[in-house]
C-alpha cells in the first residue's frame, strides 16, 4: 500500500514539475518574442493562418485564481503534458465562435475555484481578448458537445475531473465563457 501511494506521489510530482518547467520556459520565450497589440481587436474579417501543432497561440491568464500559461496549438498528450493546448480546428481568440482549450488537471487544479463573471484573458500577438465566465459543467470524457460551434465568441476550457484525480479522472470539468 505504501509503495502504491509513493509511486502515485512520484508520478504526480513529476507531471507537475515537468509542466511548471515547460510553462516557465514557454512564458519566458513568449515574453521575449511576442508583442501583444494594445486593446481588443476583432479578427472576424481576417483570415488568420492556422498554426502548426506545438506552436504558441496565446498567453492565458486568470487573475482571480492566479493561473497563467502559454497555450500551444494542439491537444495531443505531449502538448498537454507541458500545459494548456488549443483544439485544432476550433476558433482562435477573438473569432466569432468557440475557442476550445484543454489542460491536464495536474496543471489546472485551481480552476475549481473560478466563479461566474470572473475573467479569463487571452493575449495573442494580434490582440487581447477578455472572456467572462458564464458557467461550469461536468461531463463524460467522451462527450464532445462542448467543443461544437457556438456561432458567437466563446471560450470553452476543459480539464479532467475530479481535479485531484490525475490520470484516474474519468470525467471532464468544463468552464464556459463569452467574449466581452
PDB file of C-alpha atoms in Angstrom:
ATOM      1  CA  UNK A   1       0.000   0.000   0.000  1.00  0.00           C
ATOM      2  CA  UNK A   2       2.807   2.405   0.897  1.00  0.00           C
ATOM      3  CA  UNK A   3       4.581   1.540  -2.376  1.00  0.00           C
ATOM      4  CA  UNK A   4       1.466   2.392  -4.438  1.00  0.00           C
ATOM      5  CA  UNK A   5       0.987   5.687  -2.610  1.00  0.00           C
ATOM      6  CA  UNK A   6       4.649   6.581  -3.053  1.00  0.00           C
ATOM      7  CA  UNK A   7       4.513   5.700  -6.771  1.00  0.00           C
ATOM      8  CA  UNK A   8       1.415   7.860  -7.236  1.00  0.00           C
ATOM      9  CA  UNK A   9       3.112  10.751  -5.431  1.00  0.00           C
ATOM     10  CA  UNK A  10       6.209  10.461  -7.651  1.00  0.00           C
ATOM     11  CA  UNK A  11       4.012  10.327 -10.777  1.00  0.00           C
ATOM     12  CA  UNK A  12       2.049  13.461  -9.828  1.00  0.00           C
ATOM     13  CA  UNK A  13       5.166  15.326  -8.683  1.00  0.00           C
ATOM     14  CA  UNK A  14       6.996  14.560 -11.928  1.00  0.00           C
ATOM     15  CA  UNK A  15       3.998  15.728 -14.009  1.00  0.00           C
ATOM     16  CA  UNK A  16       3.666  18.966 -12.065  1.00  0.00           C
ATOM     17  CA  UNK A  17       7.425  19.555 -12.211  1.00  0.00           C
ATOM     18  CA  UNK A  18       7.513  18.999 -15.981  1.00  0.00           C
ATOM     19  CA  UNK A  19       4.555  21.321 -16.546  1.00  0.00           C
ATOM     20  CA  UNK A  20       5.958  24.088 -14.344  1.00  0.00           C
ATOM     21  CA  UNK A  21       9.357  23.882 -16.063  1.00  0.00           C
ATOM     22  CA  UNK A  22       7.789  23.804 -19.535  1.00  0.00           C
ATOM     23  CA  UNK A  23       5.445  26.712 -18.786  1.00  0.00           C
ATOM     24  CA  UNK A  24       8.287  28.798 -17.313  1.00  0.00           C
ATOM     25  CA  UNK A  25      10.313  28.259 -20.500  1.00  0.00           C
ATOM     26  CA  UNK A  26       7.319  28.994 -22.751  1.00  0.00           C
ATOM     27  CA  UNK A  27       6.392  32.128 -20.801  1.00  0.00           C
ATOM     28  CA  UNK A  28       9.954  33.430 -20.980  1.00  0.00           C
ATOM     29  CA  UNK A  29      10.089  32.799 -24.729  1.00  0.00           C
ATOM     30  CA  UNK A  30       6.617  34.302 -25.237  1.00  0.00           C
ATOM     31  CA  UNK A  31       7.572  37.474 -23.372  1.00  0.00           C
ATOM     32  CA  UNK A  32      10.715  37.874 -25.498  1.00  0.00           C
ATOM     33  CA  UNK A  33       9.185  37.126 -28.890  1.00  0.00           C
ATOM     34  CA  UNK A  34       5.546  38.254 -28.867  1.00  0.00           C
ATOM     35  CA  UNK A  35       4.212  41.761 -28.801  1.00  0.00           C
ATOM     36  CA  UNK A  36       0.543  41.992 -27.933  1.00  0.00           C
ATOM     37  CA  UNK A  37      -1.389  44.654 -29.785  1.00  0.00           C
ATOM     38  CA  UNK A  38      -2.812  47.001 -27.190  1.00  0.00           C
ATOM     39  CA  UNK A  39      -6.580  46.981 -26.896  1.00  0.00           C
ATOM     40  CA  UNK A  40      -9.009  44.459 -28.260  1.00  0.00           C
ATOM     41  CA  UNK A  41      -9.198  43.882 -31.978  1.00  0.00           C
ATOM     42  CA  UNK A  42     -11.548  41.750 -33.954  1.00  0.00           C
ATOM     43  CA  UNK A  43     -10.341  39.019 -36.236  1.00  0.00           C
ATOM     44  CA  UNK A  44     -13.793  38.367 -37.630  1.00  0.00           C
ATOM     45  CA  UNK A  45     -12.843  39.604 -41.101  1.00  0.00           C
ATOM     46  CA  UNK A  46      -9.261  38.392 -41.023  1.00  0.00           C
ATOM     47  CA  UNK A  47      -8.255  35.006 -42.318  1.00  0.00           C
ATOM     48  CA  UNK A  48      -5.536  34.198 -39.820  1.00  0.00           C
ATOM     49  CA  UNK A  49      -3.374  31.303 -40.966  1.00  0.00           C
ATOM     50  CA  UNK A  50      -3.611  28.258 -38.760  1.00  0.00           C
ATOM     51  CA  UNK A  51      -0.638  27.362 -36.600  1.00  0.00           C
ATOM     52  CA  UNK A  52       1.241  24.095 -36.703  1.00  0.00           C
ATOM     53  CA  UNK A  53       0.922  21.717 -33.771  1.00  0.00           C
ATOM     54  CA  UNK A  54       3.156  22.781 -30.894  1.00  0.00           C
ATOM     55  CA  UNK A  55       3.372  26.465 -31.855  1.00  0.00           C
ATOM     56  CA  UNK A  56       2.393  29.055 -29.212  1.00  0.00           C
ATOM     57  CA  UNK A  57      -1.034  30.592 -29.797  1.00  0.00           C
ATOM     58  CA  UNK A  58      -1.676  32.841 -26.816  1.00  0.00           C
ATOM     59  CA  UNK A  59      -0.893  33.598 -23.246  1.00  0.00           C
ATOM     60  CA  UNK A  60      -3.785  32.770 -20.931  1.00  0.00           C
ATOM     61  CA  UNK A  61      -4.268  34.427 -17.573  1.00  0.00           C
ATOM     62  CA  UNK A  62      -6.978  34.142 -14.955  1.00  0.00           C
ATOM     63  CA  UNK A  63      -6.136  36.762 -12.314  1.00  0.00           C
ATOM     64  CA  UNK A  64      -8.799  35.665  -9.815  1.00  0.00           C
ATOM     65  CA  UNK A  65      -7.177  32.230  -9.369  1.00  0.00           C
ATOM     66  CA  UNK A  66      -3.569  33.142 -10.177  1.00  0.00           C
ATOM     67  CA  UNK A  67      -3.420  30.991 -13.325  1.00  0.00           C
ATOM     68  CA  UNK A  68      -1.009  31.898 -16.125  1.00  0.00           C
ATOM     69  CA  UNK A  69       0.254  29.863 -19.024  1.00  0.00           C
ATOM     70  CA  UNK A  70       1.113  29.753 -22.685  1.00  0.00           C
ATOM     71  CA  UNK A  71      -1.401  27.932 -24.876  1.00  0.00           C
ATOM     72  CA  UNK A  72       0.133  25.783 -27.603  1.00  0.00           C
ATOM     73  CA  UNK A  73      -1.640  24.596 -30.748  1.00  0.00           C
ATOM     74  CA  UNK A  74      -2.822  21.021 -30.318  1.00  0.00           C
ATOM     75  CA  UNK A  75      -4.206  18.741 -27.638  1.00  0.00           C
ATOM     76  CA  UNK A  76      -2.050  15.645 -28.030  1.00  0.00           C
ATOM     77  CA  UNK A  77      -0.503  14.101 -24.902  1.00  0.00           C
ATOM     78  CA  UNK A  78       2.879  15.727 -25.457  1.00  0.00           C
ATOM     79  CA  UNK A  79       1.391  19.221 -25.770  1.00  0.00           C
ATOM     80  CA  UNK A  80      -0.895  18.787 -22.747  1.00  0.00           C
ATOM     81  CA  UNK A  81       1.983  17.419 -20.665  1.00  0.00           C
ATOM     82  CA  UNK A  82       3.516  20.888 -20.855  1.00  0.00           C
ATOM     83  CA  UNK A  83       0.379  22.934 -20.232  1.00  0.00           C
ATOM     84  CA  UNK A  84      -2.759  24.140 -21.995  1.00  0.00           C
ATOM     85  CA  UNK A  85      -3.469  23.236 -25.619  1.00  0.00           C
ATOM     86  CA  UNK A  86      -5.807  24.687 -28.240  1.00  0.00           C
ATOM     87  CA  UNK A  87      -8.100  22.225 -30.010  1.00  0.00           C
ATOM     88  CA  UNK A  88      -7.048  22.236 -33.654  1.00  0.00           C
ATOM     89  CA  UNK A  89      -9.942  23.384 -35.806  1.00  0.00           C
ATOM     90  CA  UNK A  90     -11.673  25.374 -33.084  1.00  0.00           C
ATOM     91  CA  UNK A  91     -11.776  29.178 -33.271  1.00  0.00           C
ATOM     92  CA  UNK A  92      -8.813  31.374 -32.465  1.00  0.00           C
ATOM     93  CA  UNK A  93      -9.105  34.036 -29.741  1.00  0.00           C
ATOM     94  CA  UNK A  94     -11.368  36.875 -30.894  1.00  0.00           C
ATOM     95  CA  UNK A  95     -13.089  34.906 -33.647  1.00  0.00           C
ATOM     96  CA  UNK A  96     -16.897  34.676 -33.517  1.00  0.00           C
ATOM     97  CA  UNK A  97     -17.010  31.028 -32.489  1.00  0.00           C
ATOM     98  CA  UNK A  98     -15.862  28.567 -29.811  1.00  0.00           C
ATOM     99  CA  UNK A  99     -12.195  28.732 -28.717  1.00  0.00           C
ATOM    100  CA  UNK A 100     -11.520  25.348 -27.084  1.00  0.00           C
ATOM    101  CA  UNK A 101      -8.579  24.989 -24.703  1.00  0.00           C
ATOM    102  CA  UNK A 102      -7.766  21.816 -22.788  1.00  0.00           C
ATOM    103  CA  UNK A 103      -5.356  21.103 -19.991  1.00  0.00           C
ATOM    104  CA  UNK A 104      -4.311  18.226 -17.737  1.00  0.00           C
ATOM    105  CA  UNK A 105      -5.813  18.541 -14.266  1.00  0.00           C
ATOM    106  CA  UNK A 106      -2.420  18.450 -12.540  1.00  0.00           C
ATOM    107  CA  UNK A 107      -1.788  21.911 -14.019  1.00  0.00           C
ATOM    108  CA  UNK A 108      -5.288  23.299 -13.565  1.00  0.00           C
ATOM    109  CA  UNK A 109      -6.473  22.306 -10.113  1.00  0.00           C
ATOM    110  CA  UNK A 110      -7.182  25.930  -9.155  1.00  0.00           C
ATOM    111  CA  UNK A 111      -9.787  26.177 -11.965  1.00  0.00           C
ATOM    112  CA  UNK A 112     -12.226  24.643  -9.483  1.00  0.00           C
ATOM    113  CA  UNK A 113     -12.075  27.948  -7.551  1.00  0.00           C
ATOM    114  CA  UNK A 114     -13.250  30.005 -10.544  1.00  0.00           C
ATOM    115  CA  UNK A 115     -16.633  31.747 -10.221  1.00  0.00           C
ATOM    116  CA  UNK A 116     -19.237  33.009 -12.691  1.00  0.00           C
ATOM    117  CA  UNK A 117     -18.476  36.534 -14.013  1.00  0.00           C
ATOM    118  CA  UNK A 118     -14.721  36.216 -13.403  1.00  0.00           C
ATOM    119  CA  UNK A 119     -12.397  36.988 -16.287  1.00  0.00           C
ATOM    120  CA  UNK A 120     -10.184  34.844 -18.496  1.00  0.00           C
ATOM    121  CA  UNK A 121      -7.773  36.812 -20.665  1.00  0.00           C
ATOM    122  CA  UNK A 122      -6.102  35.577 -23.848  1.00  0.00           C
ATOM    123  CA  UNK A 123      -3.211  37.644 -25.210  1.00  0.00           C
ATOM    124  CA  UNK A 124      -2.312  36.756 -28.787  1.00  0.00           C
ATOM    125  CA  UNK A 125       0.191  38.615 -30.908  1.00  0.00           C
ATOM    126  CA  UNK A 126      -2.773  40.126 -32.795  1.00  0.00           C
ATOM    127  CA  UNK A 127      -4.795  41.334 -29.796  1.00  0.00           C
ATOM    128  CA  UNK A 128      -6.049  40.914 -26.244  1.00  0.00           C
ATOM    129  CA  UNK A 129      -9.352  39.130 -25.692  1.00  0.00           C
ATOM    130  CA  UNK A 130     -11.316  39.068 -22.478  1.00  0.00           C
ATOM    131  CA  UNK A 131     -13.852  36.334 -21.764  1.00  0.00           C
ATOM    132  CA  UNK A 132     -16.286  36.348 -18.831  1.00  0.00           C
ATOM    133  CA  UNK A 133     -17.140  33.028 -17.177  1.00  0.00           C
ATOM    134  CA  UNK A 134     -20.799  32.077 -17.699  1.00  0.00           C
ATOM    135  CA  UNK A 135     -20.950  28.583 -16.221  1.00  0.00           C
ATOM    136  CA  UNK A 136     -19.497  25.165 -15.468  1.00  0.00           C
ATOM    137  CA  UNK A 137     -20.293  21.569 -16.386  1.00  0.00           C
ATOM    138  CA  UNK A 138     -19.086  18.107 -15.509  1.00  0.00           C
ATOM    139  CA  UNK A 139     -19.409  15.778 -18.486  1.00  0.00           C
ATOM    140  CA  UNK A 140     -18.443  12.294 -19.605  1.00  0.00           C
ATOM    141  CA  UNK A 141     -14.942  12.095 -21.099  1.00  0.00           C
ATOM    142  CA  UNK A 142     -16.400  11.100 -24.478  1.00  0.00           C
ATOM    143  CA  UNK A 143     -18.915  13.984 -24.638  1.00  0.00           C
ATOM    144  CA  UNK A 144     -17.742  16.295 -27.441  1.00  0.00           C
ATOM    145  CA  UNK A 145     -20.809  18.567 -27.382  1.00  0.00           C
ATOM    146  CA  UNK A 146     -18.942  21.342 -25.532  1.00  0.00           C
ATOM    147  CA  UNK A 147     -16.413  21.625 -28.376  1.00  0.00           C
ATOM    148  CA  UNK A 148     -19.105  22.308 -31.002  1.00  0.00           C
ATOM    149  CA  UNK A 149     -19.538  25.604 -32.812  1.00  0.00           C
ATOM    150  CA  UNK A 150     -21.340  28.289 -30.813  1.00  0.00           C
ATOM    151  CA  UNK A 151     -21.878  30.910 -33.514  1.00  0.00           C
ATOM    152  CA  UNK A 152     -20.605  33.627 -31.159  1.00  0.00           C
ATOM    153  CA  UNK A 153     -17.347  34.493 -29.416  1.00  0.00           C
ATOM    154  CA  UNK A 154     -16.988  31.874 -26.702  1.00  0.00           C
ATOM    155  CA  UNK A 155     -14.272  30.096 -24.762  1.00  0.00           C
ATOM    156  CA  UNK A 156     -14.522  26.530 -23.518  1.00  0.00           C
ATOM    157  CA  UNK A 157     -11.838  25.298 -21.133  1.00  0.00           C
ATOM    158  CA  UNK A 158     -11.762  21.577 -20.332  1.00  0.00           C
ATOM    159  CA  UNK A 159      -9.723  19.523 -17.919  1.00  0.00           C
ATOM    160  CA  UNK A 160     -10.013  16.096 -16.327  1.00  0.00           C
ATOM    161  CA  UNK A 161     -12.388  15.668 -13.374  1.00  0.00           C
ATOM    162  CA  UNK A 162     -12.182  15.185 -10.443  1.00  0.00           C
ATOM    163  CA  UNK A 163      -9.430  17.780 -10.470  1.00  0.00           C
ATOM    164  CA  UNK A 164      -7.414  15.910  -7.834  1.00  0.00           C
ATOM    165  CA  UNK A 165      -7.602  12.531  -9.588  1.00  0.00           C
ATOM    166  CA  UNK A 166      -4.797  12.967 -12.125  1.00  0.00           C
ATOM    167  CA  UNK A 167      -4.726  10.150 -14.695  1.00  0.00           C
ATOM    168  CA  UNK A 168      -7.521   8.347 -12.829  1.00  0.00           C
ATOM    169  CA  UNK A 169     -10.108  11.022 -13.757  1.00  0.00           C
ATOM    170  CA  UNK A 170     -12.891   9.700 -15.999  1.00  0.00           C
ATOM    171  CA  UNK A 171     -14.943  12.857 -16.495  1.00  0.00           C
ATOM    172  CA  UNK A 172     -14.258  16.378 -17.731  1.00  0.00           C
ATOM    173  CA  UNK A 173     -14.631  19.694 -15.915  1.00  0.00           C
ATOM    174  CA  UNK A 174     -15.785  22.392 -18.329  1.00  0.00           C
ATOM    175  CA  UNK A 175     -15.576  26.157 -17.884  1.00  0.00           C
ATOM    176  CA  UNK A 176     -17.618  28.184 -20.364  1.00  0.00           C
ATOM    177  CA  UNK A 177     -17.115  31.887 -21.034  1.00  0.00           C
ATOM    178  CA  UNK A 178     -18.270  34.553 -23.508  1.00  0.00           C
ATOM    179  CA  UNK A 179     -16.159  37.110 -25.340  1.00  0.00           C
ATOM    180  CA  UNK A 180     -16.614  40.611 -23.926  1.00  0.00           C
TER     181      UNK A 180
END
